[in-house]
DNA sequence: TACATATGATCAT
DNA sequence: TGATCCTATGTAA
């Protein structure tokens, strides 16, 4: 679930449902009880997403949430909300609407310095209007790591995860183990623009679709079936949708990467 | 019931 | 590079 599109989608939905209102905050699980008590009942001025980080700007303090690999929100009209499970680290509620968070890697209050430090270590986020791709280009010039590894580094580009790495490199025809600094500027520009486009579609729809709908017999992104959404991610040994060659996978930067050996030549 | 795996990141070695 | 943390899910035993 959680790459940058998920975070920005939560930010938008939570801003819409809870923004500008007094929010009840608690921690049914108990592990965030102290922090929750400090912001409980204060007004949620805004919710912002930056890369894979969510910031809830309460009058009484800033709440930082990072979903990690497992974190997720469930939301419901308050009247029909299910009882919070034993793993519900954080619950946000108004009279109308409730969100339950489980499994986050981070759920904590940040002071202004900590918030600045957090944002300072992130690269530009393609989903943010203020993103400066030049910073990402310069960061890539400084690395000798492969591009597939650099793309997962949040200090290079914020918000990219394992699915978008595999899919954007496939669409760019770039092999993940090529050196980051060997990318041509035109290749980088196209990659950035494609990441922004893919993330935007995913933020709106709530799912990652990186195939051309026509390639899988669909008329629109919405009509692409769930089992045909991506080109290479988690499709090891299956035929490439473009050329039919078996999709390859290997470990890169501690994660599994997927690529077509033919469409992404060395 | 247990195990493997996962769209993440950090810390130790 | 490996261990570790967080939770849910699907498959094997």
Short mmCIF file of C-alpha atoms (C1' of nucleotides) in Angstrom, two decimals:
data_model
loop_
_atom_site.label_atom_id
_atom_site.label_comp_id
_atom_site.label_asym_id
_atom_site.label_seq_id
_atom_site.Cartn_x
_atom_site.Cartn_y
_atom_site.Cartn_z
CA UNK A 1 0.00 0.00 0.00
CA UNK A 2 2.23 2.77 1.13
CA UNK A 3 4.22 4.60 -1.50
CA UNK A 4 3.88 8.34 -1.94
CA UNK A 5 0.50 8.20 -3.66
CA UNK A 6 -1.03 6.48 -0.60
CA UNK A 7 0.31 9.16 1.72
CA UNK A 8 -0.98 12.05 -0.38
CA UNK A 9 -4.32 10.35 -0.75
CA UNK A 10 -4.64 9.96 3.02
CA UNK A 11 -3.58 13.57 3.46
CA UNK A 12 -6.29 14.74 1.09
CA UNK A 13 -9.02 12.54 2.57
CA UNK A 14 -8.11 13.33 6.17
CA UNK A 15 -7.83 17.06 5.46
CA UNK A 16 -11.26 16.97 3.88
CA UNK A 17 -12.87 14.94 6.67
CA UNK A 18 -11.09 16.33 9.72
CA UNK A 19 -9.43 19.60 8.74
CA UNK A 20 -10.48 22.75 10.56
CA UNK A 21 -12.26 20.74 13.26
CA UNK A 22 -11.68 19.74 16.82
CA UNK A 23 -10.55 16.13 16.73
CA UNK A 24 -10.65 13.48 19.42
CA UNK A 25 -7.33 11.65 19.49
CA UNK A 26 -6.54 8.52 21.43
CA UNK A 27 -4.52 5.33 21.26
CA UNK A 28 -6.62 2.21 21.87
CA UNK A 29 -3.46 0.11 21.74
CA UNK A 30 -1.82 2.39 24.30
CA UNK A 31 1.58 2.84 22.71
CA UNK A 32 0.80 6.42 21.68
CA UNK A 33 -1.37 7.27 24.68
CA UNK A 34 0.87 10.06 25.99
CA UNK A 35 1.19 11.85 22.66
CA UNK A 36 -2.49 11.44 21.87
CA UNK A 37 -3.46 13.06 25.17
CA UNK A 38 -1.42 16.15 24.31
CA UNK A 39 -3.32 16.90 21.09
CA UNK A 40 -6.71 15.40 21.96
CA UNK A 41 -9.53 17.86 21.37
CA UNK A 42 -7.44 20.48 19.59
CA UNK A 43 -8.15 21.83 16.11
CA UNK A 44 -6.54 20.08 13.15
CA UNK A 45 -5.44 23.02 11.03
CA UNK A 46 -4.09 21.01 8.09
CA UNK A 47 -2.75 17.66 6.93
CA UNK A 48 0.22 17.53 4.59
CA UNK A 49 2.04 14.75 2.80
CA UNK A 50 5.73 14.83 1.97
CA UNK A 51 7.21 11.72 0.37
CA UNK A 52 6.08 8.85 2.59
CA UNK A 53 5.48 11.09 5.63
CA UNK A 54 2.19 12.45 6.91
CA UNK A 55 2.07 15.56 9.08
CA UNK A 56 -1.06 16.49 11.04
CA UNK A 57 -0.80 20.11 12.08
CA UNK A 58 -2.83 20.42 15.26
CA UNK A 59 -3.07 23.67 17.17
CA UNK A 60 -1.53 21.80 20.09
CA UNK A 61 1.33 20.19 18.13
CA UNK A 62 2.40 18.31 15.02
CA UNK A 63 1.68 14.62 14.66
CA UNK A 64 4.01 12.67 12.39
CA UNK A 65 2.94 9.35 10.88
CA UNK A 66 5.06 7.05 8.74
CA UNK A 67 3.33 3.88 7.58
CA UNK A 68 6.43 1.81 6.97
CA UNK A 69 5.70 -1.45 5.24
CA UNK A 70 2.61 -2.40 7.23
CA UNK A 71 0.87 0.74 8.32
CA UNK A 72 -2.67 1.45 7.15
CA UNK A 73 -5.66 3.58 7.97
CA UNK A 74 -9.21 2.34 8.01
CA UNK A 75 -11.93 4.95 8.01
CA UNK A 76 -15.65 4.96 8.60
CA UNK A 77 -18.57 7.19 9.48
CA UNK A 78 -18.26 7.44 13.27
CA UNK A 79 -21.68 5.94 13.87
CA UNK A 80 -20.74 2.73 12.07
CA UNK A 81 -17.08 2.60 13.10
CA UNK A 82 -15.91 -0.81 14.10
CA UNK A 83 -14.48 -1.14 17.60
CA UNK A 84 -10.78 -0.34 17.43
CA UNK A 85 -8.68 -3.48 17.22
CA UNK A 86 -5.94 -4.32 19.70
CA UNK A 87 -3.41 -3.04 17.16
CA UNK A 88 -5.01 0.39 16.68
CA UNK A 89 -2.13 2.70 17.56
CA UNK A 90 -4.01 5.90 16.78
CA UNK A 91 -7.64 6.86 16.47
CA UNK A 92 -8.80 10.22 15.07
CA UNK A 93 -12.49 11.06 15.41
CA UNK A 94 -15.11 13.72 15.02
CA UNK A 95 -18.84 13.20 15.45
CA UNK A 96 -19.08 12.20 11.79
CA UNK A 97 -15.97 10.41 10.80
CA UNK A 98 -13.21 8.24 12.28
CA UNK A 99 -9.85 6.91 11.14
CA UNK A 100 -7.98 4.02 12.78
CA UNK A 101 -4.25 3.58 12.23
CA UNK A 102 -2.48 0.26 12.71
CA UNK A 103 1.07 -0.90 12.09
CA UNK A 104 2.86 2.41 11.55
CA UNK A 105 6.65 2.62 11.66
CA UNK A 106 6.27 6.08 13.26
CA UNK A 107 3.45 7.76 15.16
CA UNK A 108 4.87 10.59 17.24
CA UNK A 109 4.70 14.28 18.05
CA UNK A 110 7.36 16.48 16.51
CA UNK A 111 8.55 19.88 17.66
CA UNK A 112 9.41 22.50 15.04
CA UNK A 113 13.09 21.58 14.92
CA UNK A 114 12.39 17.89 14.46
CA UNK A 115 9.90 18.68 11.70
CA UNK A 116 12.46 20.84 9.90
CA UNK A 117 15.08 18.12 10.24
CA UNK A 118 12.69 15.53 8.83
CA UNK A 119 11.84 17.59 5.76
CA UNK A 120 15.47 18.59 5.27
CA UNK A 121 16.54 15.02 4.69
CA UNK A 122 13.97 14.36 1.97
CA UNK A 123 14.51 14.87 -1.73
CA UNK A 124 11.89 16.52 -3.94
CA UNK A 125 8.48 14.82 -4.00
CA UNK A 126 6.98 14.58 -7.50
CA UNK A 127 3.48 14.89 -6.05
CA UNK A 128 4.19 18.29 -4.52
CA UNK A 129 3.76 21.42 -6.62
CA UNK A 130 6.90 22.91 -5.02
CA UNK A 131 9.12 19.98 -6.05
CA UNK A 132 12.39 20.90 -7.73
CA UNK A 133 13.59 18.02 -9.95
CA UNK A 134 16.96 19.74 -10.33
CA UNK A 135 17.76 18.73 -6.74
CA UNK A 136 17.10 15.08 -7.62
CA UNK A 137 19.26 15.35 -10.74
CA UNK A 138 22.14 16.77 -8.72
CA UNK A 139 21.79 14.08 -6.07
CA UNK A 140 22.02 11.39 -8.76
CA UNK A 141 25.20 12.93 -10.15
CA UNK A 142 26.82 12.43 -6.74
CA UNK A 143 26.08 8.69 -6.52
CA UNK A 144 27.85 5.74 -7.92
CA UNK A 145 25.05 3.41 -6.80
CA UNK A 146 22.83 1.87 -9.46
CA UNK A 147 19.79 3.90 -10.47
CA UNK A 148 17.52 1.17 -9.08
CA UNK A 149 19.04 1.64 -5.65
CA UNK A 150 19.15 5.44 -5.84
CA UNK A 151 15.43 5.63 -6.67
CA UNK A 152 14.55 4.04 -3.33
CA UNK A 153 16.66 6.58 -1.45
CA UNK A 154 14.21 9.13 -0.04
CA UNK A 155 16.96 11.76 -0.03
CA UNK A 156 17.05 11.57 -3.85
CA UNK A 157 13.32 11.51 -4.65
CA UNK A 158 10.76 11.33 -1.85
CA UNK A 159 7.83 8.99 -2.18
CA UNK A 160 9.15 6.33 -4.56
CA UNK A 161 8.92 2.72 -3.40
CA UNK A 162 9.57 -0.69 -4.85
CA UNK A 163 6.58 -0.76 -7.21
CA UNK A 164 7.20 2.64 -8.79
CA UNK A 165 10.92 1.94 -9.03
CA UNK A 166 10.34 -1.23 -11.04
CA UNK A 167 7.57 0.20 -13.18
CA UNK A 168 9.08 3.59 -13.97
CA UNK A 169 12.40 2.04 -14.98
CA UNK A 170 10.57 -0.44 -17.19
CA UNK A 171 8.64 2.36 -18.89
CA UNK A 172 11.84 4.33 -19.34
CA UNK A 173 13.64 1.32 -20.81
CA UNK A 174 16.34 1.72 -18.19
CA UNK A 175 17.97 -1.28 -16.57
CA UNK A 176 17.95 -0.91 -12.75
CA UNK A 177 21.62 -1.74 -12.40
CA UNK A 178 22.82 1.07 -14.62
CA UNK A 179 24.82 3.63 -12.69
CA UNK A 180 22.72 6.57 -11.48
CA UNK A 181 25.24 9.11 -12.71
CA UNK A 182 25.27 7.60 -16.20
CA UNK A 183 21.67 8.59 -16.90
CA UNK A 184 21.42 11.20 -19.62
CA UNK A 185 19.63 14.39 -18.64
CA UNK A 186 16.87 13.63 -21.14
CA UNK A 187 16.42 10.18 -19.62
CA UNK A 188 16.17 11.70 -16.15
CA UNK A 189 13.70 14.35 -17.27
CA UNK A 190 11.48 11.72 -18.85
CA UNK A 191 11.76 9.50 -15.76
CA UNK A 192 10.77 12.36 -13.41
CA UNK A 193 7.82 13.35 -15.58
CA UNK A 194 6.65 9.75 -15.78
CA UNK A 195 6.95 9.25 -12.02
CA UNK A 196 4.89 12.38 -11.44
CA UNK A 197 2.24 11.19 -13.88
CA UNK A 198 2.09 7.66 -12.46
CA UNK A 199 1.92 8.91 -8.88
CA UNK A 200 -0.83 11.38 -9.76
CA UNK A 201 -3.00 8.70 -11.35
CA UNK A 202 -2.41 6.42 -8.35
CA UNK A 203 -3.21 9.17 -5.85
CA UNK A 204 -6.56 9.82 -7.53
CA UNK A 205 -7.57 6.20 -8.05
CA UNK A 206 -6.06 4.66 -4.93
CA UNK A 207 -4.25 1.97 -6.89
CA UNK A 208 -1.10 1.74 -8.96
CA UNK A 209 -1.69 1.25 -12.68
CA UNK A 210 1.35 1.51 -14.92
CA UNK A 211 0.27 -0.38 -18.02
CA UNK A 212 -1.16 1.32 -21.05
CA UNK A 213 -4.85 0.32 -20.77
CA UNK A 214 -4.91 -0.54 -24.48
CA UNK A 215 -2.09 -3.06 -23.98
CA UNK A 216 -4.30 -5.11 -21.69
CA UNK A 217 -7.55 -4.69 -23.60
CA UNK A 218 -9.04 -1.96 -21.42
CA UNK A 219 -10.48 1.41 -22.45
CA UNK A 220 -9.32 3.35 -19.40
CA UNK A 221 -7.10 3.11 -16.34
CA UNK A 222 -10.19 2.44 -14.22
CA UNK A 223 -11.10 -0.58 -16.31
CA UNK A 224 -7.70 -2.25 -16.05
CA UNK A 225 -8.23 -5.45 -14.03
CA UNK A 226 -6.30 -5.77 -10.78
CA UNK A 227 -4.22 -8.64 -12.11
CA UNK A 228 -3.03 -6.61 -15.11
CA UNK A 229 -2.11 -3.33 -13.42
CA UNK A 230 1.66 -3.51 -13.72
CA UNK A 231 4.30 -4.49 -16.24
CA UNK A 232 7.01 -6.21 -14.21
CA UNK A 233 6.54 -5.78 -10.44
CA UNK A 234 6.17 -9.22 -8.82
CA UNK A 235 5.91 -10.84 -12.24
CA UNK A 236 9.20 -12.77 -12.15
CA UNK A 237 9.37 -15.45 -14.86
CA UNK A 238 6.08 -14.34 -16.37
CA UNK A 239 6.14 -13.05 -19.95
CA UNK A 240 6.84 -9.36 -20.44
CA UNK A 241 3.61 -7.68 -21.55
CA UNK A 242 5.51 -5.82 -24.24
CA UNK A 243 7.92 -8.41 -25.73
CA UNK A 244 7.07 -11.75 -24.15
CA UNK A 245 10.50 -12.41 -22.65
CA UNK A 246 10.46 -13.77 -19.09
CA UNK A 247 10.61 -11.00 -16.49
CA UNK A 248 13.80 -11.16 -14.41
CA UNK A 249 14.15 -10.42 -10.70
CA UNK A 250 17.08 -10.13 -8.35
CA UNK A 251 18.08 -8.40 -5.11
CA UNK A 252 19.20 -4.79 -5.38
CA UNK A 253 19.73 -2.54 -2.41
CA UNK A 254 18.23 -5.12 -0.07
CA UNK A 255 14.97 -5.34 -2.01
CA UNK A 256 13.69 -7.41 -4.90
CA UNK A 257 13.81 -5.62 -8.22
CA UNK A 258 12.01 -6.67 -11.39
CA UNK A 259 12.90 -5.86 -14.99
CA UNK A 260 12.54 -7.09 -18.54
CA UNK A 261 15.97 -8.14 -19.86
CA UNK A 262 14.93 -7.26 -23.41
CA UNK A 263 13.00 -3.99 -22.96
CA UNK A 264 15.58 -2.72 -20.46
CA UNK A 265 18.90 -3.56 -22.13
CA UNK A 266 22.28 -3.19 -20.45
"C1'" DT B 1 -0.72 -23.56 13.66
"C1'" DA B 2 3.25 -22.03 11.42
"C1'" DC B 3 5.61 -19.92 8.07
"C1'" DA B 4 6.70 -16.84 4.31
"C1'" DT B 5 6.05 -12.64 2.39
"C1'" DA B 6 4.99 -7.66 1.79
"C1'" DT B 7 4.32 -1.14 -1.73
"C1'" DG B 8 9.80 0.60 4.49
"C1'" DA B 9 13.54 2.20 7.11
"C1'" DT B 10 16.96 2.05 10.77
"C1'" DC B 11 20.65 0.43 13.32
"C1'" DA B 12 24.60 -2.66 14.25
"C1'" DT B 13 28.50 -5.00 12.42
"C1'" DT C 1 24.98 -7.09 4.67
"C1'" DG C 2 22.05 -8.76 8.33
"C1'" DA C 3 18.91 -8.20 12.24
"C1'" DT C 4 15.14 -5.89 13.75
"C1'" DC C 5 10.60 -3.50 14.25
"C1'" DC C 6 5.67 -2.83 12.91
"C1'" DT C 7 0.81 -5.92 11.04
"C1'" DA C 8 -1.93 -8.57 7.83
"C1'" DT C 9 -2.54 -12.10 4.57
"C1'" DG C 10 -2.10 -16.20 1.95
"C1'" DT C 11 -0.37 -20.82 1.71
"C1'" DA C 12 1.62 -24.99 3.70
"C1'" DA C 13 1.67 -28.38 7.24
#
